[in-house]
Coordinates of C-alpha atoms and ligand atoms in Angstrom, one line a residue:
M154 CA 73.5 122.7 206.8
A155 CA 70.6 120.7 205.1
S156 CA 71.3 117.0 204.5
D157 CA 69.9 113.6 203.8
K158 CA 71.5 110.3 203.0
S159 CA 72.4 111.5 199.3
R160 CA 72.8 115.3 199.5
V161 CA 74.3 118.0 201.6
M162 CA 73.6 121.8 201.1
V163 CA 75.5 124.6 202.5
T164 CA 75.4 128.4 202.1
C165 CA 77.9 130.7 203.3
T166 CA 78.8 134.5 202.8
A167 CA 82.1 136.1 202.3
P168 CA 83.5 139.7 202.5
V169 CA 85.3 142.0 200.1
N170 CA 88.8 143.3 201.3
I171 CA 90.7 146.5 200.2
A172 CA 94.4 146.2 200.4
V173 CA 96.3 148.8 202.0
I174 CA 99.7 147.3 201.2
K175 CA 99.3 146.2 197.6
Y176 CA 99.6 142.7 196.1
W177 CA 100.8 143.2 192.5
G178 CA 103.0 140.5 190.7
K179 CA 103.4 136.8 191.1
R180 CA 106.6 134.7 191.3
D181 CA 104.8 131.7 190.6
E182 CA 101.8 131.9 188.1
E183 CA 100.6 128.5 188.5
L184 CA 100.4 128.4 192.3
I185 CA 99.6 131.9 192.3
L186 CA 102.4 132.9 194.7
P187 CA 103.1 136.7 195.2
L188 CA 106.1 138.7 194.7
N189 CA 105.6 140.5 198.1
S190 CA 103.3 140.3 201.2
S191 CA 100.1 142.4 201.4
L192 CA 97.9 143.7 204.0
S193 CA 94.1 144.3 203.8
V194 CA 91.1 145.6 205.7
T195 CA 87.9 143.4 205.4
L196 CA 84.8 145.2 204.7
H197 CA 81.5 144.8 206.4
Q198 CA 79.0 142.1 204.8
D199 CA 76.1 144.3 205.5
Q200 CA 77.2 146.7 202.6
L201 CA 79.3 144.1 200.4
K202 CA 79.3 140.5 200.3
T203 CA 79.2 137.5 198.2
T204 CA 76.6 134.5 198.9
T205 CA 77.4 131.1 197.7
T206 CA 75.4 127.9 198.0
A207 CA 77.2 124.4 197.2
T208 CA 75.5 121.1 197.2
I209 CA 76.6 117.6 196.0
S210 CA 74.6 114.7 195.0
K211 CA 75.0 111.3 193.4
D212 CA 72.3 112.4 191.2
F213 CA 74.2 115.0 189.6
T214 CA 75.9 114.2 186.1
E215 CA 78.5 117.1 186.2
D216 CA 80.0 120.0 188.1
R217 CA 77.9 123.0 187.3
V218 CA 78.4 126.8 188.5
W219 CA 76.1 129.8 188.3
L220 CA 77.2 133.3 188.8
N221 CA 74.6 136.0 189.5
G222 CA 72.1 133.7 187.9
V223 CA 74.2 132.9 184.7
E224 CA 75.9 129.5 184.2
V225 CA 79.6 129.8 183.8
D226 CA 82.2 127.4 182.0
V227 CA 83.1 125.1 184.9
R228 CA 86.2 123.9 182.8
Q229 CA 87.8 127.4 183.4
P230 CA 91.4 126.6 185.1
R231 CA 90.9 128.5 188.2
L232 CA 87.8 127.0 189.0
Q233 CA 89.1 123.7 188.3
S234 CA 92.1 124.4 190.3
C235 CA 89.8 125.4 193.6
L236 CA 88.0 122.2 193.3
R237 CA 90.9 120.1 192.8
E238 CA 92.6 121.7 196.1
I239 CA 89.3 121.2 197.9
H240 CA 89.3 117.4 196.9
R241 CA 93.0 116.9 197.8
L242 CA 92.3 118.3 201.2
A243 CA 89.0 116.0 201.7
R244 CA 91.0 113.1 200.7
K245 CA 93.9 114.0 203.2
R246 CA 91.4 114.5 206.0
R247 CA 89.8 111.1 205.5
S248 CA 93.1 109.3 205.1
T249 CA 95.0 110.9 207.9
E250 CA 92.8 112.4 210.4
D251 CA 89.2 111.1 210.6
K252 CA 88.1 108.0 208.5
D253 CA 84.4 109.1 209.6
A254 CA 84.5 112.7 208.7
P255 CA 81.4 114.1 207.3
G256 CA 80.9 114.9 203.6
L257 CA 79.8 112.5 200.7
S258 CA 81.8 110.6 198.1
L259 CA 84.2 112.8 196.5
S260 CA 83.2 111.1 193.1
H261 CA 79.7 112.9 193.4
K262 CA 79.3 116.1 191.3
V263 CA 78.9 119.6 192.7
H264 CA 76.4 122.3 191.9
V265 CA 77.4 126.0 193.0
A266 CA 75.6 129.2 192.8
S267 CA 77.0 132.5 193.6
E268 CA 75.8 136.1 194.0
N269 CA 77.0 139.5 194.8
N270 CA 75.1 142.0 196.6
F271 CA 76.8 144.8 194.6
P272 CA 77.4 145.4 190.8
T273 CA 80.2 142.9 189.6
A274 CA 81.1 145.6 187.1
A275 CA 81.6 148.2 189.6
G276 CA 85.3 147.0 189.9
L277 CA 84.8 146.3 193.8
A278 CA 87.1 143.3 194.2
S279 CA 84.4 140.8 193.5
S280 CA 86.8 137.9 192.7
A281 CA 88.2 138.1 196.2
A282 CA 84.9 137.7 197.9
G283 CA 83.8 135.3 195.3
Y284 CA 86.6 132.7 195.6
A285 CA 87.0 133.0 199.5
C286 CA 83.2 132.3 199.5
L287 CA 83.6 129.4 197.2
A288 CA 86.6 127.9 199.3
Y289 CA 84.6 128.3 202.5
T290 CA 81.4 127.0 201.2
L291 CA 83.2 123.8 199.4
A292 CA 85.0 123.2 202.7
R293 CA 81.9 123.0 204.6
V294 CA 80.2 120.7 202.0
Y295 CA 83.2 118.3 202.0
G296 CA 83.8 118.4 205.7
V297 CA 87.3 120.0 205.3
E298 CA 88.4 121.8 208.3
A299 CA 92.1 123.0 207.3
E300 CA 93.3 126.3 206.7
L301 CA 91.8 127.5 203.1
S302 CA 94.4 130.2 202.0
E303 CA 95.5 127.6 199.3
V304 CA 92.2 126.9 197.8
A305 CA 91.1 130.6 197.9
R306 CA 94.5 131.7 196.4
R307 CA 94.3 129.3 193.6
G308 CA 91.1 131.3 192.5
S309 CA 92.5 134.7 192.9
G310 CA 95.4 135.8 194.8
S311 CA 93.7 138.6 196.9
A312 CA 90.9 136.1 197.8
C313 CA 93.0 134.5 200.6
R314 CA 92.7 137.5 202.5
S315 CA 88.9 137.6 202.4
L316 CA 88.9 134.3 204.5
Y317 CA 89.4 136.3 207.7
G318 CA 87.6 139.4 209.1
G319 CA 89.3 142.7 210.6
F320 CA 92.9 143.4 209.4
V321 CA 94.5 140.6 207.5
E322 CA 98.1 139.8 206.2
W323 CA 99.0 137.7 203.4
N324 CA 102.6 136.3 204.0
M325 CA 104.2 135.8 200.7
G326 CA 106.0 132.8 202.2
E327 CA 109.3 131.5 201.0
R328 CA 108.7 127.9 199.9
A329 CA 108.7 126.9 196.2
D330 CA 105.5 124.8 196.9
G331 CA 103.4 127.8 198.4
K332 CA 102.7 126.0 201.7
D333 CA 103.7 129.2 203.7
S334 CA 102.0 131.5 201.4
I335 CA 99.1 132.0 203.5
A336 CA 96.5 134.7 205.1
Q337 CA 96.4 135.5 208.9
Q338 CA 94.5 137.9 210.8
V339 CA 96.5 140.8 212.2
A340 CA 93.6 142.2 214.4
P341 CA 90.0 141.4 214.5
E342 CA 87.2 143.6 213.3
S343 CA 86.4 144.7 217.0
H344 CA 89.9 146.1 217.2
W345 CA 89.4 149.7 215.7
P346 CA 85.6 150.2 216.2
E347 CA 85.8 154.0 215.0
L348 CA 87.4 153.1 211.6
R349 CA 85.1 153.9 208.6
V350 CA 85.3 153.1 205.0
I351 CA 83.6 155.2 202.3
I352 CA 83.7 153.9 198.6
L353 CA 83.5 156.5 195.9
V354 CA 82.2 154.8 192.8
V355 CA 83.5 156.5 190.0
S356 CA 82.6 154.2 187.1
A357 CA 80.7 151.0 186.8
E358 CA 82.5 150.2 183.4
K359 CA 84.5 147.1 183.0
K360 CA 88.2 147.9 183.3
L361 CA 90.5 148.0 180.2
T362 CA 93.4 145.9 181.7
G363 CA 92.5 142.8 183.9
S364 CA 94.7 142.4 187.1
T365 CA 96.1 139.1 186.1
A366 CA 97.4 140.3 182.8
G367 CA 98.2 143.6 184.1
M368 CA 100.5 142.2 186.9
Q369 CA 102.1 139.7 184.5
T370 CA 103.3 142.5 182.2
S371 CA 104.4 144.6 185.4
V372 CA 106.6 141.6 186.4
E373 CA 108.0 141.4 183.0
T374 CA 108.7 144.9 182.4
S375 CA 108.7 147.1 185.6
T376 CA 112.1 147.6 187.4
L377 CA 110.2 149.6 190.0
L378 CA 108.0 146.6 190.6
Q379 CA 111.1 144.5 191.4
Y380 CA 112.5 147.3 193.6
R381 CA 109.2 147.8 195.4
A382 CA 108.8 144.2 196.1
A383 CA 112.5 143.7 197.5
S384 CA 113.4 146.9 199.3
V385 CA 109.9 148.7 200.1
V386 CA 107.2 146.3 201.1
P387 CA 108.9 144.5 203.9
A388 CA 109.4 147.5 206.0
R389 CA 105.9 148.9 205.0
M390 CA 104.4 145.5 206.2
A391 CA 106.1 146.0 209.7
E392 CA 105.0 149.8 209.9
M393 CA 101.5 149.2 208.7
I394 CA 101.0 146.3 211.4
R395 CA 102.4 148.7 214.0
C396 CA 99.9 151.6 212.8
I397 CA 97.0 149.0 213.1
R398 CA 97.8 147.7 216.4
E399 CA 98.5 151.1 218.0
R400 CA 95.3 152.5 216.0
D401 CA 97.4 155.4 214.7
F402 CA 95.2 156.9 212.0
P403 CA 97.6 159.6 210.7
G404 CA 100.5 156.9 210.3
F405 CA 97.9 154.3 208.8
G406 CA 96.3 156.8 206.5
Q407 CA 99.7 158.2 205.1
L408 CA 101.2 154.6 204.5
T409 CA 98.0 153.8 202.7
M410 CA 98.1 156.6 200.3
K411 CA 101.8 156.1 199.7
D412 CA 101.4 152.5 199.1
S413 CA 98.4 153.2 196.8
N414 CA 100.5 155.7 194.9
Q415 CA 103.5 153.5 194.5
F416 CA 101.3 150.6 193.2
H417 CA 100.0 153.0 190.5
A418 CA 103.4 154.4 189.7
T419 CA 104.5 150.5 188.9
C420 CA 101.6 150.5 186.7
L421 CA 102.9 153.6 184.8
D422 CA 106.5 152.0 184.9
T423 CA 105.2 148.9 182.9
F424 CA 105.5 148.9 179.3
P425 CA 103.3 149.3 177.7
P426 CA 102.1 151.5 180.7
I427 CA 98.8 150.7 182.5
S428 CA 96.7 153.3 183.9
Y429 CA 93.7 152.7 186.3
L430 CA 93.3 156.1 187.6
T431 CA 91.0 158.7 185.8
D432 CA 90.6 162.3 186.1
T433 CA 88.0 161.9 188.6
S434 CA 90.3 159.6 190.7
R435 CA 93.2 162.4 190.5
R436 CA 90.4 164.9 191.7
I437 CA 89.7 162.8 194.7
M438 CA 93.2 162.3 195.6
H439 CA 93.4 166.3 195.7
L440 CA 90.2 166.6 197.5
V441 CA 91.7 164.2 200.4
H442 CA 94.9 166.1 200.6
D443 CA 93.2 169.6 200.6
F444 CA 90.9 168.3 203.5
N445 CA 93.8 167.2 205.3
T446 CA 95.7 170.5 205.0
H447 CA 92.6 172.4 206.2
H448 CA 92.6 170.3 209.3
G449 CA 96.3 170.3 209.6
Q450 CA 96.6 166.4 210.1
T451 CA 95.9 163.3 208.2
K452 CA 92.2 162.8 208.8
V453 CA 91.3 161.1 205.6
A454 CA 93.3 158.5 203.3
Y455 CA 92.4 157.2 199.7
T456 CA 93.4 154.1 198.1
F457 CA 92.8 152.9 194.7
D458 CA 93.0 149.2 193.3
A459 CA 93.1 148.2 189.6
G460 CA 90.3 150.8 188.7
P461 CA 89.0 154.3 189.0
N462 CA 87.0 153.8 192.2
A463 CA 88.4 155.5 195.4
V464 CA 88.4 153.9 198.9
V465 CA 88.6 156.3 201.6
F466 CA 89.6 155.4 205.2
T467 CA 88.5 157.9 208.0
L468 CA 87.1 157.8 211.6
E469 CA 83.6 157.9 212.6
D470 CA 83.6 161.7 213.6
T471 CA 84.9 162.8 210.4
V472 CA 82.6 161.0 207.9
A473 CA 79.7 163.4 207.6
E474 CA 82.1 166.3 207.0
F475 CA 84.2 164.4 204.4
V476 CA 80.9 163.3 202.6
A477 CA 79.8 167.0 202.5
A478 CA 83.0 167.9 200.8
V479 CA 82.6 165.1 198.3
K480 CA 79.0 166.3 197.5
H481 CA 80.3 169.7 197.2
C482 CA 83.2 169.0 194.6
F483 CA 81.1 166.1 192.8
P484 CA 77.5 167.1 193.1
P485 CA 75.1 164.0 192.3
E486 CA 73.6 164.5 188.7
S487 CA 70.4 162.3 188.5
N488 CA 70.1 159.7 191.4
G489 CA 70.4 162.1 194.1
D490 CA 68.2 160.1 196.6
K491 CA 70.4 156.9 195.9
F492 CA 73.7 158.8 196.0
L493 CA 74.6 158.0 199.7
R494 CA 74.2 154.3 200.5
G495 CA 75.4 152.1 203.3
L496 CA 75.7 153.0 207.0
P497 CA 73.3 155.8 207.9
M498 CA 74.8 159.2 208.6
K499 CA 73.8 162.7 209.6
S500 CA 74.1 165.3 207.2
V501 CA 76.3 168.5 208.1
P502 CA 76.8 171.9 206.3
L503 CA 80.3 172.5 205.0
S504 CA 82.0 175.3 206.5
D505 CA 83.0 178.4 204.5
E506 CA 86.5 177.9 205.6
L507 CA 86.7 174.3 204.1
K508 CA 84.8 175.3 200.9
A509 CA 87.5 178.0 200.4
T510 CA 90.3 175.4 200.9
L511 CA 88.9 173.1 198.4
G512 CA 90.3 174.3 195.2
L513 CA 88.3 172.2 192.9
D514 CA 85.6 173.4 190.4
P515 CA 82.4 171.2 191.1
T516 CA 82.1 168.5 188.5
P517 CA 78.4 167.2 188.5
G518 CA 77.9 163.5 187.9
S519 CA 81.7 162.2 188.2
I520 CA 81.1 160.2 191.0
Q521 CA 78.1 158.0 190.8
Y522 CA 77.4 156.9 194.3
I523 CA 78.9 156.6 197.8
I524 CA 78.9 153.5 200.1
V525 CA 79.7 154.1 203.7
T526 CA 80.9 151.0 205.5
K527 CA 83.0 149.8 208.2
V528 CA 85.6 147.0 209.1
G529 CA 83.8 143.5 209.2
P530 CA 83.9 140.0 210.1
G531 CA 85.1 137.0 207.9
P532 CA 83.0 134.4 206.1
Q533 CA 79.7 133.3 207.5
I534 CA 77.6 130.2 207.5
L535 CA 74.0 130.7 206.9
D536 CA 71.7 128.2 208.7
D537 CA 68.3 129.2 207.4
P538 CA 67.5 127.1 204.4
L539 CA 65.6 130.1 202.8
C540 CA 68.7 131.5 202.3
H541 CA 69.9 128.7 199.7
L542 CA 70.6 129.9 196.2
L543 CA 69.8 126.4 194.8
G544 CA 66.5 124.5 195.2
P545 CA 65.9 121.0 196.3
D546 CA 66.5 120.1 192.5
G547 CA 70.1 121.5 192.6
L548 CA 69.1 124.2 190.2
P549 CA 69.1 127.9 190.8
K550 CA 65.9 129.3 192.5
P551 CA 64.0 131.7 190.3
A552 CA 64.6 135.3 191.3
A553 CA 62.3 136.5 194.0
Ligands
2P0_1385 C1 95.3 143.8 196.0 N1 94.8 143.9 193.7 O1 96.3 143.7 196.7 C2 95.8 144.3 194.7 C3 95.9 145.8 194.5 C4 94.5 144.9 192.7 C5 95.3 146.2 193.0 O2 94.8 141.8 194.1 O3 95.6 137.1 189.2 O4 92.5 139.7 191.2 O5 93.7 136.8 190.4 O6 95.9 136.7 191.9 O7 94.0 139.1 193.3 C6 93.9 142.0 192.1 O8 94.5 141.0 191.8 O9 94.8 138.7 190.8 C7 94.5 142.5 193.3 P1 95.0 137.4 190.6 P2 93.7 139.5 191.9 O10 94.1 143.6 196.3

């Protein structure tokens, strides 16, 4: 943390998370309280992360925020909501806990710069990592040590799950004020070291229906969503936690696929219907089921969020064979050298038996690239001042 009498500057990173029991639908739009609990896997920041720098100074005349180098409107309600919450927690700390707590005057304005190391438009849950990183970084700047679920959640519901590493549950809570709607770790990232995550980037286009508007229409029109939240998710949460604790991959994988499918069924049950999956998404689902049939057990499992990209879970010993199957069914078209990204892996040939099982005709170019990653830790604070995205003047550093 860089500081002098008038200025504090902090830089932190936060991870992307992928839900295996999905959040879809709010019971309170203002407080961002969900209809059901959800559970996610935190992805490793070596492959996907948001970096955020925040600084406050008596010299600043207004709050300012830059996202990937472009200034955004700081008056947007969700940003304002996060700032208000962090100010509230900072005031609370000073009045009740520690009169000498670090942090500068709350009347000072803040400058924030945030960057993703992956394309925002790729539909890879950038808002979750972004708001988790904002909450975590602002907390460090203002000397807040409280639990930050409420701050992150006000930015984006799923962001509260990116505050922790490993396997994370967002408990829906029961209270009307949302004080018990918080994220907590189910198991740390070290718990299941063999687990791997393969992201199949299908389309980098911006999605047609945003999550916030989409889930609002689902709440208003889908009876399936109400049934899911009340009667399906509670038992699934308990079963998913058991599968994770026991490292039961077939159980984990089957439930992950079923929950993804039910989430997309509620989208279709929404009126007018919402469809996030494309033909390529459905072909990936077939590939996964064919692969598992060939092996006579669940060795890979897909999940899809509010977009066509697939996130596939598997164990370390299966990555190379599954990637070979993906390359067979979806051969890279142009960027062959950049097709495979992330963790290094060996290349294996596809057996004739498996090739014969895969009923798909190859469709070149329909998967743009693949990122191989694993389960990772929660937000980190970066000590090296070279990592700051803002210069000493509080403005974004020019791109290197
Ligand atoms: C999830 N998704 O659990 C689900 C699965 C998308 C599909 O959380 O309105 O961006 O900001 O609370 O968190 C996307 O919704 O929505 C999401 P808001 P958010 O990850």
